[in-house]
Every structure is written in structure tokens, then in C-alpha cells.
XYZ file of N, CA and C in Angstrom:
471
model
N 62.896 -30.394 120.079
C 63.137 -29.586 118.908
C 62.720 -30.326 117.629
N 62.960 -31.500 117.323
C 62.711 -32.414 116.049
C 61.335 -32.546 116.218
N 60.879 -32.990 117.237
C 59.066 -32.772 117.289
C 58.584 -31.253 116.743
N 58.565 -30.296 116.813
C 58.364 -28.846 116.436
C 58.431 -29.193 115.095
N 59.746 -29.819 114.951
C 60.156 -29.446 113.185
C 58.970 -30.249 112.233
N 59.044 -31.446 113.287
C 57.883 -32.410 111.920
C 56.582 -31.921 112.096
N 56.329 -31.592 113.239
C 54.699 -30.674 113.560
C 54.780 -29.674 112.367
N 55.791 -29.136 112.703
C 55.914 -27.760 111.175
C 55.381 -27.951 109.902
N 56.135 -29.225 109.661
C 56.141 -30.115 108.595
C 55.241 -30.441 107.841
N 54.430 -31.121 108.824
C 53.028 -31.928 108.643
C 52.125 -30.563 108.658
N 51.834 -29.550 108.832
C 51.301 -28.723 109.177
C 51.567 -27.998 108.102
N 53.206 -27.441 107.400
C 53.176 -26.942 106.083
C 52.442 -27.826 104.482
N 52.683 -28.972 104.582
C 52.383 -29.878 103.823
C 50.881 -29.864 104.191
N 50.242 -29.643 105.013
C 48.784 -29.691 104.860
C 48.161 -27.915 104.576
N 48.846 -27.266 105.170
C 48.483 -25.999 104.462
C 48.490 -25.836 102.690
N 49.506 -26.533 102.301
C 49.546 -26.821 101.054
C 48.633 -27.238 100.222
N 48.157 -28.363 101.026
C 46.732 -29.294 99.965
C 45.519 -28.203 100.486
N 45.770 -27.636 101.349
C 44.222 -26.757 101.714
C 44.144 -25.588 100.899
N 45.159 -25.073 100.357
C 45.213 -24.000 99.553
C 44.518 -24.774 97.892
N 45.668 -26.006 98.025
C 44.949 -26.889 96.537
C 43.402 -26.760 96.495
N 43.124 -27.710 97.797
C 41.311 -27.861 97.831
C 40.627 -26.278 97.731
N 40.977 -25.209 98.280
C 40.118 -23.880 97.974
C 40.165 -23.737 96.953
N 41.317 -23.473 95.740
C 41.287 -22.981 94.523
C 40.212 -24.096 93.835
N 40.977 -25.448 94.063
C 39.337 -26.462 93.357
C 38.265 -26.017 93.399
N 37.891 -25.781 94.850
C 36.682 -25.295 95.367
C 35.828 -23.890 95.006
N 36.591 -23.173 94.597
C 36.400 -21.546 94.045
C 36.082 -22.215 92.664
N 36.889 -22.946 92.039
C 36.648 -23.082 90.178
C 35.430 -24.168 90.057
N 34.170 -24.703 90.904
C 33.877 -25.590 90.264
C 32.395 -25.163 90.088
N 32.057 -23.911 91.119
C 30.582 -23.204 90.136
C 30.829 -22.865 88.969
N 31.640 -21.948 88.314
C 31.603 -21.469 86.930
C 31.843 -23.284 86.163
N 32.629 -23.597 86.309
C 32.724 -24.795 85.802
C 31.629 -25.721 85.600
N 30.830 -25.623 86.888
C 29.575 -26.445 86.650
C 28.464 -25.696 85.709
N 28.301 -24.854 85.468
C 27.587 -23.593 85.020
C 27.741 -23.599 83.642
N 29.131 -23.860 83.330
C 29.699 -24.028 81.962
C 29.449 -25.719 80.942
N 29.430 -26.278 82.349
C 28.762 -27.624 81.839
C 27.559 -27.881 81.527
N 26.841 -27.307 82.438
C 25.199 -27.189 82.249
C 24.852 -26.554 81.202
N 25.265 -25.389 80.771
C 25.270 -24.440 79.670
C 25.208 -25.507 78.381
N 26.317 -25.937 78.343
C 26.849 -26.880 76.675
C 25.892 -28.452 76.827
N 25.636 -29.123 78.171
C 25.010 -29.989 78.306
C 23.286 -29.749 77.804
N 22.777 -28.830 78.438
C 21.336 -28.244 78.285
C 21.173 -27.677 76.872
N 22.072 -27.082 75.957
C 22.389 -26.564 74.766
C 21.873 -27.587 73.658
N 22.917 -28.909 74.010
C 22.759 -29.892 73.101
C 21.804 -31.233 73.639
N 21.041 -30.883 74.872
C 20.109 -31.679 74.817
C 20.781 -32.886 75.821
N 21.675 -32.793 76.219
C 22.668 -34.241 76.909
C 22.057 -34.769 78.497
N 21.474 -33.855 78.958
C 20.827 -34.255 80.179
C 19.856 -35.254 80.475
N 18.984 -35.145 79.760
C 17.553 -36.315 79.232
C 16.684 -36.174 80.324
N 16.603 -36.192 81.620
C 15.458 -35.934 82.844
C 15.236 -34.131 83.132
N 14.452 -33.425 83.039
C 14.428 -32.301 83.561
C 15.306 -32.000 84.287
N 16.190 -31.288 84.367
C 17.110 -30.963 85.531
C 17.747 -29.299 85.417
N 17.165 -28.877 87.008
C 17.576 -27.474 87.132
C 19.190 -27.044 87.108
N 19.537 -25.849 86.840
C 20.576 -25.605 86.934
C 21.177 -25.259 88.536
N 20.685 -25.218 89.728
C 21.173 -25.180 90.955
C 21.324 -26.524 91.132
N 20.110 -27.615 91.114
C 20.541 -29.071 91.761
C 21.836 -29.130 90.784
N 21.995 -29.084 89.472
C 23.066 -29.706 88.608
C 24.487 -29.321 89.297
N 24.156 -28.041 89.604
C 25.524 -27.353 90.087
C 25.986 -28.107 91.368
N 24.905 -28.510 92.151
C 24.922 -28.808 93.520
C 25.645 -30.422 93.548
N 25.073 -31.048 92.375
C 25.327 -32.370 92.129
C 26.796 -32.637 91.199
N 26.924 -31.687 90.642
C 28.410 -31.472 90.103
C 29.236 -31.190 91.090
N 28.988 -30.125 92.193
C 30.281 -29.972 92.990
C 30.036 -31.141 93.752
N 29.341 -32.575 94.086
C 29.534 -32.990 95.313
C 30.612 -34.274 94.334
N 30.381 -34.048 93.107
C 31.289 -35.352 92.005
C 32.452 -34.824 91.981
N 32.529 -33.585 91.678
C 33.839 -32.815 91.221
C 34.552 -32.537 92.067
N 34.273 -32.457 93.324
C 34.801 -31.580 94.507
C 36.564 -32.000 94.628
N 37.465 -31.541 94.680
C 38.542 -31.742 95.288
C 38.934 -32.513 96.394
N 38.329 -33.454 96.612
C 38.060 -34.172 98.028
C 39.873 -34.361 98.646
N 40.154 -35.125 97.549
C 41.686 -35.635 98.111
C 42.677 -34.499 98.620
N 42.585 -33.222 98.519
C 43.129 -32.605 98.666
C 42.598 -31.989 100.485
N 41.449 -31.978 100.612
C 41.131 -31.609 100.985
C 41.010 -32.728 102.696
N 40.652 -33.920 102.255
C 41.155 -35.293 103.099
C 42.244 -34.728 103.326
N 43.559 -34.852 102.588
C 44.769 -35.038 102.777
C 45.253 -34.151 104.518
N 44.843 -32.725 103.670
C 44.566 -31.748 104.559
C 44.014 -31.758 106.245
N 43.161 -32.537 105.950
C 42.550 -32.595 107.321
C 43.147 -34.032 108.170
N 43.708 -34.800 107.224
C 44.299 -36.015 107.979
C 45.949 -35.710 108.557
N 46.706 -34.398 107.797
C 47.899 -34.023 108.376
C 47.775 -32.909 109.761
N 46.392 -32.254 109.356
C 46.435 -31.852 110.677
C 45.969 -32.638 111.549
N 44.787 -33.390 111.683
C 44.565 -34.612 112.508
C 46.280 -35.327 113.155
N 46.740 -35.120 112.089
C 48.390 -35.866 112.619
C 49.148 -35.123 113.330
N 49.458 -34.103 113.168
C 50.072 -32.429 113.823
C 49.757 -32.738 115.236
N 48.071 -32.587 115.266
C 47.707 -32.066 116.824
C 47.701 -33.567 117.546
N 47.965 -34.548 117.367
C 47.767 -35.115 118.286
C 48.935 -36.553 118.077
N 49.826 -35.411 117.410
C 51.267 -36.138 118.264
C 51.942 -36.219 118.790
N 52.211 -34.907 119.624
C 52.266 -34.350 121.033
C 51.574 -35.567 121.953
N 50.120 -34.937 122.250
C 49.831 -35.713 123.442
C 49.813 -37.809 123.144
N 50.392 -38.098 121.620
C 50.292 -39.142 121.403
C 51.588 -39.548 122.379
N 52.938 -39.167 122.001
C 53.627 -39.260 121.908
C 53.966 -39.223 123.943
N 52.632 -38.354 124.347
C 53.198 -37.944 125.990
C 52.780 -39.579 126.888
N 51.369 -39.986 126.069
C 50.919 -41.012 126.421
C 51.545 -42.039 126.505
N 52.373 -43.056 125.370
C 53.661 -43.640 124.504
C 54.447 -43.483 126.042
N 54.955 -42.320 126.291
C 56.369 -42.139 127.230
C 55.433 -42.889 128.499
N 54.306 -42.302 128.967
C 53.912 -42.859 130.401
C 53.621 -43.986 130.261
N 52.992 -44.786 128.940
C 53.166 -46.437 129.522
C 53.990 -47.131 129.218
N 55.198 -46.563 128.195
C 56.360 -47.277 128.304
C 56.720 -47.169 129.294
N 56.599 -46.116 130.211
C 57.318 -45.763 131.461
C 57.460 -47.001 132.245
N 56.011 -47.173 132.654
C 55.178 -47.537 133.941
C 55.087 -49.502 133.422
N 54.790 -49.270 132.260
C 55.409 -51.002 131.458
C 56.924 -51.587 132.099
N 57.639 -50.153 131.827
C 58.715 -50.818 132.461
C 59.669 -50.793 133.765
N 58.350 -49.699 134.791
C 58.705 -50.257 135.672
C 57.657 -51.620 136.862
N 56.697 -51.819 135.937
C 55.895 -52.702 136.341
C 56.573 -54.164 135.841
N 57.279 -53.937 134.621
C 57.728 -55.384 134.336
C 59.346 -55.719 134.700
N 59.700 -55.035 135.498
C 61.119 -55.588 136.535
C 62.272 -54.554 136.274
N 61.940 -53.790 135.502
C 63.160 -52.902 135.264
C 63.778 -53.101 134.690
N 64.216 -53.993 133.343
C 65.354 -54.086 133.158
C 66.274 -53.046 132.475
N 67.258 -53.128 132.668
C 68.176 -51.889 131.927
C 68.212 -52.055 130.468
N 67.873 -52.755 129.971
C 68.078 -52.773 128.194
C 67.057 -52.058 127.717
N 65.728 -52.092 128.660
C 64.344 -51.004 127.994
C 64.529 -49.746 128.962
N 65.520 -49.552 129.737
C 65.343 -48.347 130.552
C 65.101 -47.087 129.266
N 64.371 -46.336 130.551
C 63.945 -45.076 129.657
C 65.262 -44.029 129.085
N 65.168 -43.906 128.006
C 66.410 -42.758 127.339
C 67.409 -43.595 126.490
N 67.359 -45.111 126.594
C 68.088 -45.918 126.150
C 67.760 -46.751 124.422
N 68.019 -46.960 124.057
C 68.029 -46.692 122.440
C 66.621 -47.694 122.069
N 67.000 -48.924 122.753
C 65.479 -49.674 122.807
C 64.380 -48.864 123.193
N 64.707 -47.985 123.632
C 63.101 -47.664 124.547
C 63.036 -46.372 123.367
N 64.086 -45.829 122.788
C 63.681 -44.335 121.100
C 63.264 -45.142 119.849
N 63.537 -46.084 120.323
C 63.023 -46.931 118.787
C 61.754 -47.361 119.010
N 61.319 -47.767 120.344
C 60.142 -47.986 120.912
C 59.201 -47.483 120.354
N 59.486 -45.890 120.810
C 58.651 -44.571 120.793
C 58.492 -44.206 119.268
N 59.727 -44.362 119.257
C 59.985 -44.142 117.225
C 58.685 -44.914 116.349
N 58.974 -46.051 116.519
C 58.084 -46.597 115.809
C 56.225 -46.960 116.009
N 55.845 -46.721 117.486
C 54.805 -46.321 117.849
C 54.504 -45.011 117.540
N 54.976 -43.754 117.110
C 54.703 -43.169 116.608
C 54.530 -43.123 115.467
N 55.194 -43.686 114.424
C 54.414 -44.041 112.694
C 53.544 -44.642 113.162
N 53.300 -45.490 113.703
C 52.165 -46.392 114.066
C 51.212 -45.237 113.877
N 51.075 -44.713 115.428
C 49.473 -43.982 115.190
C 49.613 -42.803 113.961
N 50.943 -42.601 113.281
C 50.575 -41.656 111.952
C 50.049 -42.936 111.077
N 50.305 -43.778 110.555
C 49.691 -44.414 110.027
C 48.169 -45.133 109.952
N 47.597 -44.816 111.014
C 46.731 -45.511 111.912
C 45.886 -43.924 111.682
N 46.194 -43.152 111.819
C 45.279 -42.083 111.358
C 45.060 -41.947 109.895
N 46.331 -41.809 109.383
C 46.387 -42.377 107.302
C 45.032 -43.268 107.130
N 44.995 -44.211 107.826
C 44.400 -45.180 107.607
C 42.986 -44.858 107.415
N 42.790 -44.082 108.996
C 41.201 -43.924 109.069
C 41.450 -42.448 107.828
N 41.923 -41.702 107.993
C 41.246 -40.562 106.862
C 40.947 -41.748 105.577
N 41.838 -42.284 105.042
C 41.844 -42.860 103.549
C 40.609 -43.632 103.886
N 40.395 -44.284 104.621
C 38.961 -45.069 104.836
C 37.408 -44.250 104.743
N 37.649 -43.315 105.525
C 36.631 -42.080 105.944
C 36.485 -41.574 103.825
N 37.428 -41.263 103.386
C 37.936 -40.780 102.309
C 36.981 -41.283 101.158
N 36.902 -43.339 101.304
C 36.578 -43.813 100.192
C 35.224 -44.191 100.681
N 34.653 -43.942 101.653
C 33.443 -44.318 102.289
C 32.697 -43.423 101.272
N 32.850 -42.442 101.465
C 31.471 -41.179 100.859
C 32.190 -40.532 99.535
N 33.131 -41.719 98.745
C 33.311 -41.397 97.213
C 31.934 -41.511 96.541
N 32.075 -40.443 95.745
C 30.937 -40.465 94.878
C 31.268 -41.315 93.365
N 29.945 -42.500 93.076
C 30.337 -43.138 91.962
C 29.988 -42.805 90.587
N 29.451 -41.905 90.700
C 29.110 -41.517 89.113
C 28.549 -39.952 88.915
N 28.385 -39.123 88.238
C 27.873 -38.208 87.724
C 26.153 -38.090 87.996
N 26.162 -38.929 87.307
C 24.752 -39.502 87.035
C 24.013 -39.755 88.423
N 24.856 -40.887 89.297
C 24.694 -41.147 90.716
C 23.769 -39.858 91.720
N 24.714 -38.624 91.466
C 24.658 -37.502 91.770
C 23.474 -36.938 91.645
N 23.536 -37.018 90.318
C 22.053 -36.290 89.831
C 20.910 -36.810 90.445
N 20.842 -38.133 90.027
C 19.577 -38.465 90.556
C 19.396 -38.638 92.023
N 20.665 -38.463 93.066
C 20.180 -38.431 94.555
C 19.700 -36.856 94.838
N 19.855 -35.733 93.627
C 19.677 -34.266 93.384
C 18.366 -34.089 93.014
N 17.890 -34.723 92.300
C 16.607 -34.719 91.206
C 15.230 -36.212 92.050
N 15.861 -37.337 92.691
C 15.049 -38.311 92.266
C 15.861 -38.727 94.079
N 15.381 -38.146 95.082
C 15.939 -39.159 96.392
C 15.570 -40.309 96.649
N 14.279 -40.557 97.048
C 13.857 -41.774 96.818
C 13.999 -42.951 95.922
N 14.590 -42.673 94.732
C 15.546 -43.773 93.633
C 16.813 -44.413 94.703
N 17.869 -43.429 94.851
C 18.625 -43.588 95.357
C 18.504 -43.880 96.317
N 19.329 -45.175 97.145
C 19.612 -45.171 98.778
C 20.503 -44.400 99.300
């Protein structure tokens, strides 16, 4: 039953940031459009630059990412803490009956829920980990950055 509830959990809390990341995601053509507009107006651009790459190169700067990470790293967490958690039970199992039995790690016994307990933050954390990693890998560093991998590929690596 407490497994259900935090699956729920993790699963409401990521429905949450996914709703965040769409609305980002809906507002950042007009937005980019509106930038290009006042940028191209007053001359601020300086290299030729179309208004689709700009847009294209604005949403990949602007994008809502974190919300949208967040999102995909709580469900990443949801679905596979179940079968994390089934795995956890069979080699604690089989750990302890391969390593003599003793009754202080027997299964159901408070050593062996704290066991499980805390191997389970483990791999939630351990997934945290890789999204936030995955996350800052393909941050975008500049505006500008953008543009010119939009306008100029071969500049950019």
C-alpha cells in the first residue's frame, strides 16, 4: 500500500512539472517572435539572421528544460521502483540465505526494512543523479552559442 502511495506521489509531482514544461513550451514562439521583432527593429542582431533559425535557436536557449528533466526523471523513478525494489528483495533474499542465515538479517525483520529502505533512496538518488547529469550535459551556454550553431555549424563544435 505505501509503495502505491509514493508511486502516486512521484507520479503527481511529475505530472506537475510536465504541465509547467508545456505552458513554457506553448509561450516561447510568440516570445521568440517578439524578440526578434524589437531585436531586428533596432538593429541588435549584427550577422544576417532569419526569423525561423532565431526562433529555433531561442527555443533550444529558452526552453523550460528543468521542468521538463524533472518530469521525466520522477517518472523514470515511478516505473522502476517496483521492479527495483522486487530485485533488492531477491538478493537480499538469496544473500542471506547463501551467507548462513542468520536471524538478525532474516527477511521481514527490521535490519533487513532498513536494508531495503535505504537501497531504495539509493537507486532514487542514483537516477537524480543521472537525470541532473544528462540535464547539464546538453545545457545550452549562451544565446549567441545558439545562434551561431543555427546560422554558422561549422564555427561551432
Amino acid at each position: 500500500m505505501i509503495l502505491i502511495t509514493i508511486i502516486g506521489l512521484l507520479l503527481a509531482v511529475a505530472a506537475i512539472a510536465a504541465v509547467i514544461a508545456l505552458i513554457g513550451y506553448r509561450a516561447l514562439g510568440p516570445a521568440a517572435r517578439r524578440d526578434y521583432a524589437y531585436k531586428s527593429k533596432h538593429n541588435i542582431l549584427g550577422d544576417p539572421v532569419d526569423e525561423a533559425g532565431y526562433v529555433r535557436a531561442y527555443g533550444r536557449y529558452h526552453a523550460p528544460r528543468r521542468a521538463a528533466y524533472i518530469a521525466g526523471t520522477l517518472v523514470l523513478m515511478a516505473l522502476l521502483t517496483a521492479p527495483f525494489l522486487a530485485f533488492l528483495t531477491f538478493m537480499f533474499e538469496y544473500s542471506w540465505r547463501l551467507g548462513g542465515q542468520e536471524r538478525a538479517y532474516e527477511p521481514g525483520y527490521l535490519v533487513w526494512q532498513f536494508m531495503l529502505f535505504g537501497a531504495v533512496i539509493a537507486g532514487w538518488a542514483l537516477v537524480a543523479f543521472l537525470g541532473a547529469r544528462r540535464y547539464y550535459k546538453f545545457l545550452p551556454t549562451s544565446l549567441d552559442v545558439e545562434i551561431a550553431k543555427e546560422f554558422k555549424p561549422d564555427f561551432i563544435s
